[in-house]
């Protein structure tokens, strides 16, 4: 168990704290813990790359931590009414589709290699920026307009683009299965 993996597990453990803070209207706490989670993501990535501490476990845990954090925050903010529910459905549906495709490929003994594309990385940046802006606006009482609309547009475009690219690649990968 490397230090980056321990940091990543810590980030996963922050998820319920952030969700609790949002549903309890403790937005200052939610924003502060979200910042800590973001900093921990940067630190574990830096340590893993700089000191050659990368591992298979870390390669699985890091995106899992990111998805757990973002999906949970989007769902909590959607339920709380701070963001439109359609954006929650879009973000969560993308991740469900990708996970389902990976599971199906495993079931057919055709595991697909999951490497995030540039569009997927831009999608994550847009999702994090939008969540951070909404949490900051709620925590500090300012109007996020027009930046919230711009970021929501970017999240929409990048989410749709990235899921489309993933599904096209997955279909291409799975099309080599022979019928019995």
PDB file of C-alpha atoms in Angstrom:
ATOM      1  CA  UNK A   1       0.000   0.000   0.000  1.00  0.00           C
ATOM      2  CA  UNK A   2       1.727   3.151  -1.222  1.00  0.00           C
ATOM      3  CA  UNK A   3       1.304   6.696   0.072  1.00  0.00           C
ATOM      4  CA  UNK A   4      -0.596   7.800  -3.083  1.00  0.00           C
ATOM      5  CA  UNK A   5      -3.038   4.893  -2.603  1.00  0.00           C
ATOM      6  CA  UNK A   6      -3.575   5.831   1.045  1.00  0.00           C
ATOM      7  CA  UNK A   7      -4.262   9.436  -0.010  1.00  0.00           C
ATOM      8  CA  UNK A   8      -6.725   8.185  -2.643  1.00  0.00           C
ATOM      9  CA  UNK A   9      -8.527   6.031  -0.054  1.00  0.00           C
ATOM     10  CA  UNK A  10      -8.705   9.123   2.157  1.00  0.00           C
ATOM     11  CA  UNK A  11     -10.331  11.015  -0.720  1.00  0.00           C
ATOM     12  CA  UNK A  12     -12.927   8.261  -1.063  1.00  0.00           C
ATOM     13  CA  UNK A  13     -13.630   8.571   2.675  1.00  0.00           C
ATOM     14  CA  UNK A  14     -14.276  12.314   2.215  1.00  0.00           C
ATOM     15  CA  UNK A  15     -17.232  11.626  -0.098  1.00  0.00           C
ATOM     16  CA  UNK A  16     -19.828  10.917   2.623  1.00  0.00           C
ATOM     17  CA  UNK A  17     -18.628  13.971   4.577  1.00  0.00           C
ATOM     18  CA  UNK A  18     -19.210  16.221   1.568  1.00  0.00           C
ATOM     19  CA  UNK A  19     -22.625  14.686   0.896  1.00  0.00           C
ATOM     20  CA  UNK A  20     -23.572  15.069   4.579  1.00  0.00           C
ATOM     21  CA  UNK A  21     -22.452  18.711   4.505  1.00  0.00           C
ATOM     22  CA  UNK A  22     -24.527  19.441   1.387  1.00  0.00           C
ATOM     23  CA  UNK A  23     -27.704  17.781   2.660  1.00  0.00           C
ATOM     24  CA  UNK A  24     -27.203  19.491   6.036  1.00  0.00           C
ATOM     25  CA  UNK A  25     -26.846  22.899   4.340  1.00  0.00           C
ATOM     26  CA  UNK A  26     -23.287  23.183   5.659  1.00  0.00           C
ATOM     27  CA  UNK A  27     -21.999  24.583   2.373  1.00  0.00           C
ATOM     28  CA  UNK A  28     -18.833  26.115   3.842  1.00  0.00           C
ATOM     29  CA  UNK A  29     -17.869  22.662   5.131  1.00  0.00           C
ATOM     30  CA  UNK A  30     -18.809  21.027   1.806  1.00  0.00           C
ATOM     31  CA  UNK A  31     -16.688  23.519  -0.130  1.00  0.00           C
ATOM     32  CA  UNK A  32     -13.715  23.183   2.236  1.00  0.00           C
ATOM     33  CA  UNK A  33     -13.789  19.368   2.136  1.00  0.00           C
ATOM     34  CA  UNK A  34     -14.177  19.492  -1.672  1.00  0.00           C
ATOM     35  CA  UNK A  35     -11.027  21.637  -1.827  1.00  0.00           C
ATOM     36  CA  UNK A  36      -9.189  19.160   0.395  1.00  0.00           C
ATOM     37  CA  UNK A  37     -10.300  16.329  -1.897  1.00  0.00           C
ATOM     38  CA  UNK A  38      -9.085  18.256  -4.946  1.00  0.00           C
ATOM     39  CA  UNK A  39      -5.716  18.988  -3.366  1.00  0.00           C
ATOM     40  CA  UNK A  40      -5.348  15.348  -2.313  1.00  0.00           C
ATOM     41  CA  UNK A  41      -6.012  14.278  -5.913  1.00  0.00           C
ATOM     42  CA  UNK A  42      -3.193  16.521  -7.136  1.00  0.00           C
ATOM     43  CA  UNK A  43      -0.843  15.370  -4.368  1.00  0.00           C
ATOM     44  CA  UNK A  44      -1.396  11.642  -4.907  1.00  0.00           C
ATOM     45  CA  UNK A  45      -0.914  12.052  -8.657  1.00  0.00           C
ATOM     46  CA  UNK A  46       2.271  14.061  -8.161  1.00  0.00           C
ATOM     47  CA  UNK A  47       3.716  11.561  -5.686  1.00  0.00           C
ATOM     48  CA  UNK A  48       2.841   8.576  -7.858  1.00  0.00           C
ATOM     49  CA  UNK A  49       4.483  10.048 -10.957  1.00  0.00           C
ATOM     50  CA  UNK A  50       7.407  11.907  -9.378  1.00  0.00           C
ATOM     51  CA  UNK A  51       8.541   9.078  -7.103  1.00  0.00           C
ATOM     52  CA  UNK A  52       7.516   6.195  -9.367  1.00  0.00           C
ATOM     53  CA  UNK A  53       4.832   4.993  -6.941  1.00  0.00           C
ATOM     54  CA  UNK A  54       2.287   4.087  -9.597  1.00  0.00           C
ATOM     55  CA  UNK A  55       0.459   0.806  -9.150  1.00  0.00           C
ATOM     56  CA  UNK A  56      -2.369  -1.215 -10.640  1.00  0.00           C
ATOM     57  CA  UNK A  57      -4.386  -0.559  -7.487  1.00  0.00           C
ATOM     58  CA  UNK A  58      -3.796   3.167  -7.828  1.00  0.00           C
ATOM     59  CA  UNK A  59      -4.797   3.068 -11.493  1.00  0.00           C
ATOM     60  CA  UNK A  60      -8.136   1.585 -10.391  1.00  0.00           C
ATOM     61  CA  UNK A  61      -8.659   3.579  -7.185  1.00  0.00           C
ATOM     62  CA  UNK A  62      -7.909   7.075  -8.524  1.00  0.00           C
ATOM     63  CA  UNK A  63     -10.646   7.197 -11.185  1.00  0.00           C
ATOM     64  CA  UNK A  64     -13.004   5.417  -8.775  1.00  0.00           C
ATOM     65  CA  UNK A  65     -12.376   8.136  -6.188  1.00  0.00           C
ATOM     66  CA  UNK A  66     -12.929  10.864  -8.793  1.00  0.00           C
ATOM     67  CA  UNK A  67     -16.192   9.300  -9.970  1.00  0.00           C
ATOM     68  CA  UNK A  68     -17.462   8.635  -6.446  1.00  0.00           C
ATOM     69  CA  UNK A  69     -16.755  12.250  -5.533  1.00  0.00           C
ATOM     70  CA  UNK A  70     -18.287  13.843  -8.619  1.00  0.00           C
ATOM     71  CA  UNK A  71     -21.336  11.582  -8.908  1.00  0.00           C
ATOM     72  CA  UNK A  72     -22.109  12.006  -5.202  1.00  0.00           C
ATOM     73  CA  UNK A  73     -21.723  15.778  -5.306  1.00  0.00           C
ATOM     74  CA  UNK A  74     -23.833  16.132  -8.445  1.00  0.00           C
ATOM     75  CA  UNK A  75     -26.566  13.933  -6.982  1.00  0.00           C
ATOM     76  CA  UNK A  76     -26.555  15.782  -3.648  1.00  0.00           C
ATOM     77  CA  UNK A  77     -26.589  19.208  -5.340  1.00  0.00           C
ATOM     78  CA  UNK A  78     -29.375  18.041  -7.673  1.00  0.00           C
ATOM     79  CA  UNK A  79     -31.507  16.724  -4.831  1.00  0.00           C
ATOM     80  CA  UNK A  80     -30.824  19.896  -2.857  1.00  0.00           C
ATOM     81  CA  UNK A  81     -31.992  21.908  -5.892  1.00  0.00           C
ATOM     82  CA  UNK A  82     -28.723  23.771  -6.443  1.00  0.00           C
ATOM     83  CA  UNK A  83     -28.208  22.429  -9.971  1.00  0.00           C
ATOM     84  CA  UNK A  84     -30.688  21.313 -12.617  1.00  0.00           C
ATOM     85  CA  UNK A  85     -31.621  17.670 -12.393  1.00  0.00           C
ATOM     86  CA  UNK A  86     -31.054  17.135 -16.122  1.00  0.00           C
ATOM     87  CA  UNK A  87     -27.319  17.819 -15.669  1.00  0.00           C
ATOM     88  CA  UNK A  88     -27.243  15.306 -12.802  1.00  0.00           C
ATOM     89  CA  UNK A  89     -28.948  12.710 -14.994  1.00  0.00           C
ATOM     90  CA  UNK A  90     -26.501  13.412 -17.831  1.00  0.00           C
ATOM     91  CA  UNK A  91     -23.383  13.140 -15.641  1.00  0.00           C
ATOM     92  CA  UNK A  92     -24.555  10.047 -13.753  1.00  0.00           C
ATOM     93  CA  UNK A  93     -25.890   8.309 -16.888  1.00  0.00           C
ATOM     94  CA  UNK A  94     -22.526   8.723 -18.631  1.00  0.00           C
ATOM     95  CA  UNK A  95     -20.738   6.955 -15.813  1.00  0.00           C
ATOM     96  CA  UNK A  96     -23.372   4.213 -15.625  1.00  0.00           C
ATOM     97  CA  UNK A  97     -23.067   3.602 -19.373  1.00  0.00           C
ATOM     98  CA  UNK A  98     -19.276   3.374 -19.209  1.00  0.00           C
ATOM     99  CA  UNK A  99     -19.290   1.058 -16.185  1.00  0.00           C
ATOM    100  CA  UNK A 100     -21.956  -1.121 -17.804  1.00  0.00           C
ATOM    101  CA  UNK A 101     -19.896  -1.377 -21.009  1.00  0.00           C
ATOM    102  CA  UNK A 102     -16.825  -2.419 -19.010  1.00  0.00           C
ATOM    103  CA  UNK A 103     -18.810  -5.071 -17.122  1.00  0.00           C
ATOM    104  CA  UNK A 104     -20.321  -6.438 -20.343  1.00  0.00           C
ATOM    105  CA  UNK A 105     -16.872  -6.658 -21.936  1.00  0.00           C
ATOM    106  CA  UNK A 106     -15.622  -8.605 -18.884  1.00  0.00           C
ATOM    107  CA  UNK A 107     -18.619 -10.950 -19.060  1.00  0.00           C
ATOM    108  CA  UNK A 108     -17.760 -11.706 -22.697  1.00  0.00           C
ATOM    109  CA  UNK A 109     -14.129 -12.240 -21.708  1.00  0.00           C
ATOM    110  CA  UNK A 110     -13.171  -9.232 -23.823  1.00  0.00           C
ATOM    111  CA  UNK A 111     -11.900  -6.718 -21.259  1.00  0.00           C
ATOM    112  CA  UNK A 112     -11.531  -3.281 -22.716  1.00  0.00           C
ATOM    113  CA  UNK A 113      -8.562  -1.109 -21.811  1.00  0.00           C
ATOM    114  CA  UNK A 114      -9.778   2.070 -20.140  1.00  0.00           C
ATOM    115  CA  UNK A 115      -7.536   4.998 -20.952  1.00  0.00           C
ATOM    116  CA  UNK A 116      -9.090   8.422 -20.458  1.00  0.00           C
ATOM    117  CA  UNK A 117      -9.189  10.471 -23.647  1.00  0.00           C
ATOM    118  CA  UNK A 118      -8.419  14.185 -23.799  1.00  0.00           C
ATOM    119  CA  UNK A 119     -12.140  14.869 -24.064  1.00  0.00           C
ATOM    120  CA  UNK A 120     -12.746  12.772 -20.947  1.00  0.00           C
ATOM    121  CA  UNK A 121     -10.071  14.702 -19.062  1.00  0.00           C
ATOM    122  CA  UNK A 122     -11.629  17.999 -20.188  1.00  0.00           C
ATOM    123  CA  UNK A 123     -14.987  16.636 -19.055  1.00  0.00           C
ATOM    124  CA  UNK A 124     -13.602  15.927 -15.581  1.00  0.00           C
ATOM    125  CA  UNK A 125     -12.080  19.419 -15.383  1.00  0.00           C
ATOM    126  CA  UNK A 126     -15.407  20.995 -16.432  1.00  0.00           C
ATOM    127  CA  UNK A 127     -17.376  18.869 -13.945  1.00  0.00           C
ATOM    128  CA  UNK A 128     -14.998  19.750 -11.099  1.00  0.00           C
ATOM    129  CA  UNK A 129     -15.022  23.457 -11.999  1.00  0.00           C
ATOM    130  CA  UNK A 130     -18.830  23.543 -12.157  1.00  0.00           C
ATOM    131  CA  UNK A 131     -19.217  21.725  -8.832  1.00  0.00           C
ATOM    132  CA  UNK A 132     -16.602  23.986  -7.208  1.00  0.00           C
ATOM    133  CA  UNK A 133     -18.321  27.123  -8.498  1.00  0.00           C
ATOM    134  CA  UNK A 134     -21.753  26.005  -7.279  1.00  0.00           C
ATOM    135  CA  UNK A 135     -20.394  24.989  -3.861  1.00  0.00           C
ATOM    136  CA  UNK A 136     -18.456  28.262  -3.537  1.00  0.00           C
ATOM    137  CA  UNK A 137     -21.507  30.302  -4.516  1.00  0.00           C
ATOM    138  CA  UNK A 138     -23.615  28.481  -1.931  1.00  0.00           C
ATOM    139  CA  UNK A 139     -20.913  28.732   0.736  1.00  0.00           C
ATOM    140  CA  UNK A 140     -20.121  32.404   0.251  1.00  0.00           C
ATOM    141  CA  UNK A 141     -23.452  33.723  -0.995  1.00  0.00           C
ATOM    142  CA  UNK A 142     -22.554  35.112  -4.420  1.00  0.00           C
ATOM    143  CA  UNK A 143     -24.285  34.825  -7.772  1.00  0.00           C
ATOM    144  CA  UNK A 144     -22.270  32.540 -10.067  1.00  0.00           C
ATOM    145  CA  UNK A 145     -23.860  33.866 -13.292  1.00  0.00           C
ATOM    146  CA  UNK A 146     -22.835  33.791 -16.118  1.00  0.00           C
ATOM    147  CA  UNK A 147     -20.012  31.378 -15.256  1.00  0.00           C
ATOM    148  CA  UNK A 148     -22.401  28.678 -14.059  1.00  0.00           C
ATOM    149  CA  UNK A 149     -24.197  28.664 -17.427  1.00  0.00           C
ATOM    150  CA  UNK A 150     -20.878  28.568 -19.309  1.00  0.00           C
ATOM    151  CA  UNK A 151     -19.544  25.701 -17.184  1.00  0.00           C
ATOM    152  CA  UNK A 152     -22.843  23.833 -17.408  1.00  0.00           C
ATOM    153  CA  UNK A 153     -22.625  24.144 -21.200  1.00  0.00           C
ATOM    154  CA  UNK A 154     -19.058  22.805 -21.155  1.00  0.00           C
ATOM    155  CA  UNK A 155     -20.070  19.913 -18.883  1.00  0.00           C
ATOM    156  CA  UNK A 156     -22.905  19.083 -21.287  1.00  0.00           C
ATOM    157  CA  UNK A 157     -20.740  19.183 -24.420  1.00  0.00           C
ATOM    158  CA  UNK A 158     -17.816  17.279 -22.894  1.00  0.00           C
ATOM    159  CA  UNK A 159     -20.052  14.692 -21.202  1.00  0.00           C
ATOM    160  CA  UNK A 160     -21.918  13.928 -24.424  1.00  0.00           C
ATOM    161  CA  UNK A 161     -18.688  13.921 -26.453  1.00  0.00           C
ATOM    162  CA  UNK A 162     -16.794  11.678 -24.061  1.00  0.00           C
ATOM    163  CA  UNK A 163     -19.567   9.098 -23.663  1.00  0.00           C
ATOM    164  CA  UNK A 164     -19.989   9.025 -27.446  1.00  0.00           C
ATOM    165  CA  UNK A 165     -16.269   8.417 -27.966  1.00  0.00           C
ATOM    166  CA  UNK A 166     -16.167   5.727 -25.277  1.00  0.00           C
ATOM    167  CA  UNK A 167     -19.183   3.929 -26.722  1.00  0.00           C
ATOM    168  CA  UNK A 168     -17.836   4.067 -30.292  1.00  0.00           C
ATOM    169  CA  UNK A 169     -14.527   2.598 -29.114  1.00  0.00           C
ATOM    170  CA  UNK A 170     -16.336  -0.019 -27.042  1.00  0.00           C
ATOM    171  CA  UNK A 171     -18.569  -1.032 -29.973  1.00  0.00           C
ATOM    172  CA  UNK A 172     -15.516  -1.260 -32.208  1.00  0.00           C
ATOM    173  CA  UNK A 173     -13.794  -3.436 -29.597  1.00  0.00           C
ATOM    174  CA  UNK A 174     -16.811  -5.668 -29.005  1.00  0.00           C
ATOM    175  CA  UNK A 175     -17.676  -6.075 -32.720  1.00  0.00           C
ATOM    176  CA  UNK A 176     -14.955  -8.689 -33.044  1.00  0.00           C
ATOM    177  CA  UNK A 177     -16.994 -11.172 -30.978  1.00  0.00           C
ATOM    178  CA  UNK A 178     -18.120 -14.073 -33.138  1.00  0.00           C
ATOM    179  CA  UNK A 179     -21.674 -15.315 -32.977  1.00  0.00           C
ATOM    180  CA  UNK A 180     -22.081 -18.939 -31.824  1.00  0.00           C
TER     181      UNK A 180
END
